[in-house]
Amino acid sequence: MALLDRALVRLLPAVPKPVVRRVSSRYIAGEELGDAVRVVRQLNGEGKLATIDVLGEEIASPDEARAIAGTYREVFEALERERLDSNVSVKVTALGLKLGYDLCRENLEAVVAHAAERGNFVRIDMEDASTTDDTLRLYRELRAEGHENVGIVLQARLKRTLADVAALAELRPNVRLCKGIYLEPAEIAFRDFDAVRTSFAQVLHALWDAGCFVGVATHDEWLLEEAKRGVEARGLRREDYELQMLLGVRPALGVELVREGHRLRIYTPFGRHWYAYSLRRLQENPKIAGYIAADTLRVFGR
Ligand SMILES: Cc1cc2nc3c(=O)[nH]c(=O)nc-3n(C[C@H](O)[C@H](O)[C@H](O)COP(=O)(O)OP(=O)(O)OC[C@H]3O[C@@H](n4cnc5c(N)ncnc54)[C@H](O)[C@@H]3O)c2cc1C
């Protein structure tokens, strides 16, 4: 990343919210469920699947956490009504993990039960390392209760992940594999770009060796090639795996992947709590300085 971009990443929290909002609008469907429905309809029309995330990491009370769970119910209803091909992704913090494990578990169970009623599926996103154990525990408890319509996310950045694959293997989990966005201390995480890539490839093959369904979530062409080679070598059929990307990131590459015949799922967030998600997306955009500068010029040029 260029020097100016790196400096801006550090300064991003000081950038005025309206600027953050405008330059991050490509990553978010909008504030309302209707915005997500419109975007998913368009994605489906382009041959892509979706996973809808109700933004809510910044919630501060049990009522807000319950409201997020309630919004997921409305999402399932809308998906069925509109006949859209999308599942959902949930963040345990949005369902109240920081306010209490039991509160979160209750909300998560409600979301998974509503999904099951409508034949849908819930992916539990993975957040920073302070939440990994609780997130895996919640997943195990749901599976122990017989819920099959739920999947987990593993992060290649974390050194523990290969061991987590071994520990989870008997459950044959449905896994989204990603690099991991949260910057973690060097004792527990790979910091080097190539080390994260190597770990990603190792974990991917370990998951396939264990017979897991994997959603390969990356925009990194080197890793996508690795995944495609694995699919071919293992003789996986189209329905045995999927590729996943974020809304607004490398859309042209996504079109190419669909054209090649892969199933591609697009992570589609919506909601009023857009700020934390937007900051993370901007912080990993290699051209962040250009976007912020262009937007600021646009504002001052008015
Ligand atoms: C569907 C999906 C779900 C995810 N879920 C989680 C999760 O639950 N937990 C978690 O920790 N992380 C999650 N992530 C984020 C992930 O961990 C990475 O931070 C993110 O995908 C960037 O890594 P990369 O593999 O794309 O490789 P990178 O090397 O970071 O990116 C490859 C290329 O993609 C482009 N690119 C990447 N990001 C941006 C951007 N924001 N704007 C513009 N261009 C960009 C650039 O051209 C870059 O060179 C998810 C990612 C995806 C795709």
Short mmCIF file of C-alpha atoms and ligand atoms in Angstrom, two decimals:
data_model
loop_
_atom_site.label_atom_id
_atom_site.label_comp_id
_atom_site.label_asym_id
_atom_site.label_seq_id
_atom_site.Cartn_x
_atom_site.Cartn_y
_atom_site.Cartn_z
CA MET A 1 0.00 0.00 0.00
CA ALA A 2 1.31 3.48 -0.86
CA LEU A 3 2.48 5.76 1.96
CA LEU A 4 -0.39 8.22 1.63
CA ASP A 5 -2.92 5.38 1.70
CA ARG A 6 -1.35 3.92 4.85
CA ALA A 7 -1.39 7.29 6.58
CA LEU A 8 -5.05 7.73 5.66
CA VAL A 9 -5.99 4.33 7.01
CA ARG A 10 -4.74 5.49 10.42
CA LEU A 11 -6.57 8.80 10.11
CA LEU A 12 -9.84 7.34 8.86
CA PRO A 13 -11.68 7.57 12.20
CA ALA A 14 -11.08 11.34 12.01
CA VAL A 15 -12.61 11.65 8.54
CA PRO A 16 -16.08 13.25 8.79
CA LYS A 17 -18.88 10.68 8.82
CA PRO A 18 -20.64 12.11 5.74
CA VAL A 19 -17.44 11.59 3.70
CA VAL A 20 -17.04 8.02 5.03
CA ARG A 21 -20.66 7.40 4.17
CA ARG A 22 -20.38 8.62 0.60
CA VAL A 23 -17.15 6.81 -0.29
CA SER A 24 -18.31 3.58 1.34
CA SER A 25 -21.76 3.57 -0.27
CA ARG A 26 -20.62 0.98 -2.85
CA TYR A 27 -20.13 -1.56 -0.03
CA ILE A 28 -23.61 -1.24 1.48
CA ALA A 29 -27.05 -1.88 -0.06
CA GLY A 30 -28.65 0.98 1.90
CA GLU A 31 -30.34 1.62 5.24
CA GLU A 32 -33.62 -0.24 4.68
CA LEU A 33 -34.64 -3.82 3.99
CA GLY A 34 -36.15 -2.62 0.71
CA ASP A 35 -32.64 -1.53 -0.36
CA ALA A 36 -31.26 -5.01 0.32
CA VAL A 37 -34.17 -6.62 -1.54
CA ARG A 38 -33.51 -4.40 -4.57
CA VAL A 39 -29.77 -5.20 -4.58
CA VAL A 40 -30.31 -8.96 -4.11
CA ARG A 41 -32.86 -8.99 -6.94
CA GLN A 42 -30.26 -7.39 -9.19
CA LEU A 43 -27.53 -9.83 -8.06
CA ASN A 44 -29.82 -12.81 -8.67
CA GLY A 45 -30.56 -11.39 -12.12
CA GLU A 46 -26.81 -11.46 -12.80
CA GLY A 47 -26.62 -15.13 -11.81
CA LYS A 48 -25.20 -14.42 -8.32
CA LEU A 49 -26.44 -15.59 -4.92
CA ALA A 50 -26.42 -13.33 -1.87
CA THR A 51 -26.04 -13.37 1.88
CA ILE A 52 -27.73 -10.49 3.70
CA ASP A 53 -26.14 -8.96 6.79
CA VAL A 54 -28.23 -6.72 9.07
CA LEU A 55 -25.63 -4.20 10.25
CA GLY A 56 -25.62 -3.85 14.03
CA GLU A 57 -22.17 -4.14 15.61
CA GLU A 58 -22.65 -0.83 17.39
CA ILE A 59 -25.72 -1.87 19.37
CA ALA A 60 -25.69 -0.89 23.05
CA SER A 61 -28.73 -2.47 24.70
CA PRO A 62 -30.54 -5.85 24.88
CA ASP A 63 -33.57 -4.28 23.17
CA GLU A 64 -31.42 -3.23 20.21
CA ALA A 65 -29.98 -6.76 19.98
CA ARG A 66 -33.52 -8.22 20.01
CA ALA A 67 -34.53 -5.70 17.35
CA ILE A 68 -31.71 -6.93 15.09
CA ALA A 69 -32.94 -10.53 15.57
CA GLY A 70 -36.45 -9.30 14.70
CA THR A 71 -35.16 -7.64 11.53
CA TYR A 72 -33.72 -10.99 10.42
CA ARG A 73 -37.21 -12.44 10.69
CA GLU A 74 -38.42 -9.71 8.32
CA VAL A 75 -35.51 -10.53 6.00
CA PHE A 76 -36.57 -14.20 5.76
CA GLU A 77 -40.16 -13.16 5.09
CA ALA A 78 -39.07 -10.73 2.35
CA LEU A 79 -36.76 -13.29 0.73
CA GLU A 80 -39.60 -15.81 0.57
CA ARG A 81 -42.17 -13.28 -0.62
CA GLU A 82 -39.88 -11.94 -3.34
CA ARG A 83 -38.55 -15.42 -4.23
CA LEU A 84 -34.95 -14.30 -3.88
CA ASP A 85 -31.93 -16.60 -3.62
CA SER A 86 -30.13 -15.41 -0.50
CA ASN A 87 -29.26 -16.65 2.95
CA VAL A 88 -28.17 -14.43 5.86
CA SER A 89 -25.00 -13.65 7.78
CA VAL A 90 -25.14 -12.65 11.44
CA LYS A 91 -22.63 -11.07 13.78
CA VAL A 92 -22.77 -12.32 17.36
CA THR A 93 -22.01 -8.83 18.68
CA ALA A 94 -25.06 -7.48 16.83
CA LEU A 95 -27.11 -10.15 18.61
CA GLY A 96 -25.76 -9.00 21.97
CA LEU A 97 -22.66 -11.09 22.77
CA LYS A 98 -20.91 -8.17 24.51
CA LEU A 99 -24.00 -7.70 26.68
CA GLY A 100 -24.27 -11.36 27.68
CA TYR A 101 -23.71 -14.84 26.26
CA ASP A 102 -27.23 -16.05 27.07
CA LEU A 103 -28.87 -13.01 25.47
CA CYS A 104 -26.87 -13.63 22.30
CA ARG A 105 -27.63 -17.34 22.31
CA GLU A 106 -31.36 -16.68 22.68
CA ASN A 107 -31.32 -14.21 19.77
CA LEU A 108 -29.18 -16.46 17.59
CA GLU A 109 -31.43 -19.45 18.25
CA ALA A 110 -34.46 -17.37 17.27
CA VAL A 111 -32.81 -16.33 13.99
CA VAL A 112 -31.79 -19.92 13.18
CA ALA A 113 -35.30 -21.20 14.01
CA HIS A 114 -36.94 -18.55 11.79
CA ALA A 115 -34.54 -19.49 9.00
CA ALA A 116 -35.45 -23.18 9.38
CA GLU A 117 -39.17 -22.38 9.18
CA ARG A 118 -38.53 -20.87 5.75
CA GLY A 119 -35.93 -23.37 4.57
CA ASN A 120 -33.15 -20.83 4.87
CA PHE A 121 -29.58 -20.87 6.22
CA VAL A 122 -27.65 -18.75 8.74
CA ARG A 123 -23.93 -18.06 8.51
CA ILE A 124 -22.35 -16.87 11.76
CA ASP A 125 -19.67 -14.31 10.82
CA MET A 126 -16.40 -14.41 12.75
CA GLU A 127 -15.37 -11.21 14.51
CA ASP A 128 -12.21 -10.28 16.42
CA ALA A 129 -10.25 -12.86 18.43
CA SER A 130 -11.92 -11.91 21.72
CA THR A 131 -15.09 -13.53 20.32
CA THR A 132 -13.70 -16.66 18.61
CA ASP A 133 -14.23 -19.12 21.49
CA ASP A 134 -17.75 -17.91 22.24
CA THR A 135 -18.69 -17.96 18.55
CA LEU A 136 -17.49 -21.55 18.12
CA ARG A 137 -19.25 -22.54 21.33
CA LEU A 138 -22.52 -21.01 20.12
CA TYR A 139 -22.14 -22.92 16.85
CA ARG A 140 -21.47 -26.22 18.65
CA GLU A 141 -24.46 -25.71 20.93
CA LEU A 142 -26.77 -25.03 17.99
CA ARG A 143 -25.55 -28.15 16.21
CA ALA A 144 -25.90 -30.21 19.42
CA GLU A 145 -29.55 -29.10 19.55
CA GLY A 146 -30.02 -30.47 16.04
CA HIS A 147 -29.88 -27.25 14.00
CA GLU A 148 -28.34 -28.12 10.63
CA ASN A 149 -29.10 -24.87 8.80
CA VAL A 150 -26.19 -23.00 10.32
CA GLY A 151 -22.58 -22.44 9.29
CA ILE A 152 -19.44 -20.89 10.67
CA VAL A 153 -16.58 -18.69 9.44
CA LEU A 154 -12.90 -19.49 9.94
CA GLN A 155 -10.08 -16.95 9.52
CA ALA A 156 -6.82 -17.98 7.84
CA ARG A 157 -5.04 -15.16 9.69
CA LEU A 158 -5.39 -16.91 13.05
CA LYS A 159 -2.73 -19.46 13.96
CA ARG A 160 -5.31 -21.59 15.77
CA THR A 161 -7.44 -22.20 12.69
CA LEU A 162 -5.95 -25.51 11.50
CA ALA A 163 -6.49 -26.88 15.02
CA ASP A 164 -10.08 -25.56 14.95
CA VAL A 165 -10.65 -27.44 11.68
CA ALA A 166 -9.43 -30.67 13.31
CA ALA A 167 -11.60 -30.10 16.38
CA LEU A 168 -14.72 -29.29 14.31
CA ALA A 169 -14.21 -31.98 11.65
CA GLU A 170 -16.54 -34.56 13.22
CA LEU A 171 -19.41 -32.06 12.80
CA ARG A 172 -18.66 -31.65 9.07
CA PRO A 173 -19.26 -27.92 9.40
CA ASN A 174 -20.37 -25.72 6.52
CA VAL A 175 -17.54 -23.17 6.56
CA ARG A 176 -16.85 -19.81 5.01
CA LEU A 177 -13.10 -19.40 4.83
CA CYS A 178 -11.70 -15.85 4.72
CA LYS A 179 -8.38 -14.19 5.52
CA GLY A 180 -9.78 -12.36 8.55
CA ILE A 181 -10.14 -8.60 8.66
CA TYR A 182 -9.29 -7.92 12.31
CA LEU A 183 -5.66 -7.06 13.04
CA GLU A 184 -4.65 -9.41 15.83
CA PRO A 185 -1.43 -9.60 17.92
CA ALA A 186 1.52 -11.49 16.38
CA GLU A 187 1.34 -14.21 19.08
CA ILE A 188 -1.98 -15.43 17.72
CA ALA A 189 -2.04 -14.28 14.11
CA PHE A 190 0.04 -14.29 10.94
CA ARG A 191 1.00 -10.75 10.04
CA ASP A 192 2.86 -11.41 6.81
CA PHE A 193 0.78 -11.27 3.59
CA ASP A 194 2.26 -14.50 2.15
CA ALA A 195 1.92 -16.34 5.47
CA VAL A 196 -1.82 -15.53 5.50
CA ARG A 197 -2.13 -16.80 1.92
CA THR A 198 -0.25 -20.02 2.76
CA SER A 199 -2.45 -20.56 5.80
CA PHE A 200 -5.59 -19.94 3.69
CA ALA A 201 -4.55 -22.61 1.18
CA GLN A 202 -3.67 -25.10 3.95
CA VAL A 203 -6.96 -24.56 5.78
CA LEU A 204 -8.94 -24.81 2.54
CA HIS A 205 -7.43 -28.21 1.74
CA ALA A 206 -7.85 -29.40 5.35
CA LEU A 207 -11.55 -28.48 5.18
CA TRP A 208 -12.00 -30.29 1.88
CA ASP A 209 -10.07 -33.32 3.24
CA ALA A 210 -12.59 -33.36 6.13
CA GLY A 211 -15.49 -33.41 3.64
CA CYS A 212 -16.75 -29.92 4.47
CA PHE A 213 -18.74 -27.60 2.21
CA VAL A 214 -16.58 -24.47 1.84
CA GLY A 215 -17.51 -20.96 0.83
CA VAL A 216 -14.19 -19.58 -0.40
CA ALA A 217 -14.42 -15.89 0.49
CA THR A 218 -11.67 -13.87 -1.15
CA HIS A 219 -10.95 -11.35 -3.90
CA ASP A 220 -7.31 -12.48 -4.05
CA GLU A 221 -6.74 -13.90 -7.54
CA TRP A 222 -3.84 -16.07 -6.38
CA LEU A 223 -6.11 -17.79 -3.85
CA LEU A 224 -8.98 -18.01 -6.32
CA GLU A 225 -6.68 -19.86 -8.72
CA GLU A 226 -5.62 -22.18 -5.88
CA ALA A 227 -9.30 -22.85 -5.10
CA LYS A 228 -10.15 -23.49 -8.75
CA ARG A 229 -7.25 -25.96 -9.04
CA GLY A 230 -8.51 -27.73 -5.89
CA VAL A 231 -12.06 -27.92 -7.25
CA GLU A 232 -10.78 -29.46 -10.46
CA ALA A 233 -8.35 -31.91 -8.81
CA ARG A 234 -11.00 -33.11 -6.35
CA GLY A 235 -13.69 -33.36 -9.00
CA LEU A 236 -16.06 -31.11 -7.01
CA ARG A 237 -19.38 -30.39 -8.67
CA ARG A 238 -20.79 -26.86 -8.95
CA GLU A 239 -23.07 -27.41 -5.93
CA ASP A 240 -20.26 -28.81 -3.73
CA TYR A 241 -18.63 -25.41 -3.01
CA GLU A 242 -19.08 -21.71 -3.61
CA LEU A 243 -17.01 -18.59 -4.07
CA GLN A 244 -17.94 -15.52 -2.05
CA MET A 245 -17.20 -11.82 -2.45
CA LEU A 246 -18.21 -8.57 -0.77
CA LEU A 247 -20.69 -6.17 -2.34
CA GLY A 248 -18.78 -3.42 -4.15
CA VAL A 249 -15.41 -5.20 -4.21
CA ARG A 250 -13.99 -6.32 -7.58
CA PRO A 251 -17.38 -6.70 -9.31
CA ALA A 252 -15.78 -7.30 -12.73
CA LEU A 253 -13.88 -10.29 -11.33
CA GLY A 254 -17.19 -11.58 -9.96
CA VAL A 255 -18.78 -11.43 -13.41
CA GLU A 256 -15.86 -13.46 -14.77
CA LEU A 257 -16.24 -16.13 -12.06
CA VAL A 258 -19.96 -16.49 -12.83
CA ARG A 259 -19.17 -16.73 -16.53
CA GLU A 260 -16.70 -19.53 -15.77
CA GLY A 261 -19.58 -21.44 -14.18
CA HIS A 262 -18.85 -21.04 -10.44
CA ARG A 263 -21.53 -20.35 -7.86
CA LEU A 264 -20.79 -16.89 -6.47
CA ARG A 265 -22.40 -15.45 -3.33
CA ILE A 266 -22.24 -11.72 -2.62
CA TYR A 267 -22.17 -10.44 0.98
CA THR A 268 -24.84 -7.73 1.08
CA PRO A 269 -25.05 -5.60 4.22
CA PHE A 270 -27.81 -3.12 4.97
CA GLY A 271 -29.00 -1.12 7.96
CA ARG A 272 -28.59 2.04 9.96
CA HIS A 273 -25.46 0.87 11.83
CA TRP A 274 -23.23 1.29 8.76
CA TYR A 275 -20.20 3.08 10.24
CA ALA A 276 -17.97 0.28 11.69
CA TYR A 277 -18.47 -1.93 8.63
CA SER A 278 -17.69 0.98 6.28
CA LEU A 279 -14.48 1.83 8.10
CA ARG A 280 -13.20 -1.75 7.76
CA ARG A 281 -13.97 -1.85 4.03
CA LEU A 282 -12.25 1.48 3.44
CA GLN A 283 -9.25 0.48 5.52
CA GLU A 284 -8.56 -2.48 3.24
CA ASN A 285 -9.21 -0.65 0.00
CA PRO A 286 -5.75 -0.22 -1.59
CA LYS A 287 -6.87 3.01 -3.27
CA ILE A 288 -8.44 4.61 -0.25
CA ALA A 289 -6.50 7.90 -0.52
CA GLY A 290 -7.74 8.46 -4.07
CA TYR A 291 -11.35 7.91 -3.12
CA ILE A 292 -11.24 10.17 -0.06
CA ALA A 293 -9.35 12.87 -1.96
CA ALA A 294 -11.79 12.76 -4.90
CA ASP A 295 -14.78 12.94 -2.60
CA THR A 296 -13.32 15.79 -0.55
CA LEU A 297 -12.53 17.72 -3.75
CA ARG A 298 -16.08 17.12 -4.94
CA VAL A 299 -17.45 18.58 -1.70
CA PHE A 300 -15.17 21.63 -1.79
CA GLY A 301 -15.68 22.05 -5.53
CA ARG A 302 -19.42 22.61 -5.11
C1 LIG B 1 -18.05 -12.94 1.54
C2 LIG B 1 -17.05 -12.48 2.54
C3 LIG B 1 -17.34 -12.61 3.90
C4 LIG B 1 -16.41 -12.23 4.86
N1 LIG B 1 -16.66 -12.48 6.18
C5 LIG B 1 -15.71 -12.21 7.10
C6 LIG B 1 -15.86 -12.58 8.45
O1 LIG B 1 -16.87 -13.17 8.85
N2 LIG B 1 -14.87 -12.28 9.32
C7 LIG B 1 -13.72 -11.63 8.91
O2 LIG B 1 -12.84 -11.41 9.74
N3 LIG B 1 -13.56 -11.25 7.63
C8 LIG B 1 -14.51 -11.53 6.72
N4 LIG B 1 -14.31 -11.18 5.41
C9 LIG B 1 -13.20 -10.25 5.06
C10 LIG B 1 -11.93 -10.99 4.74
O3 LIG B 1 -11.43 -11.57 5.92
C11 LIG B 1 -10.87 -10.06 4.15
O4 LIG B 1 -10.60 -9.03 5.05
C12 LIG B 1 -11.28 -9.42 2.83
O5 LIG B 1 -11.99 -10.32 2.03
C13 LIG B 1 -10.03 -8.99 2.05
O6 LIG B 1 -9.20 -10.07 1.84
P1 LIG B 1 -9.01 -10.80 0.42
O7 LIG B 1 -8.97 -12.26 0.66
O8 LIG B 1 -10.04 -10.34 -0.53
O9 LIG B 1 -7.55 -10.40 -0.04
P2 LIG B 1 -6.86 -8.98 -0.20
O10 LIG B 1 -5.44 -9.28 -0.55
O11 LIG B 1 -7.11 -8.10 0.96
O12 LIG B 1 -7.61 -8.36 -1.44
C14 LIG B 1 -7.40 -8.82 -2.76
C15 LIG B 1 -7.73 -7.68 -3.69
O13 LIG B 1 -9.12 -7.35 -3.60
C16 LIG B 1 -9.32 -5.95 -3.69
N5 LIG B 1 -9.94 -5.46 -2.46
C17 LIG B 1 -9.97 -6.08 -1.26
N6 LIG B 1 -10.68 -5.36 -0.37
C18 LIG B 1 -11.10 -4.26 -1.02
C19 LIG B 1 -11.91 -3.14 -0.67
N7 LIG B 1 -12.43 -3.00 0.56
N8 LIG B 1 -12.16 -2.20 -1.60
C20 LIG B 1 -11.67 -2.33 -2.85
N9 LIG B 1 -10.90 -3.37 -3.26
C21 LIG B 1 -10.63 -4.32 -2.36
C22 LIG B 1 -7.97 -5.35 -3.95
O14 LIG B 1 -7.78 -5.26 -5.34
C23 LIG B 1 -7.04 -6.36 -3.35
O15 LIG B 1 -5.75 -6.29 -3.92
C24 LIG B 1 -15.19 -11.62 4.44
C25 LIG B 1 -14.91 -11.49 3.08
C26 LIG B 1 -15.80 -11.92 2.14
C27 LIG B 1 -15.42 -11.83 0.69
#
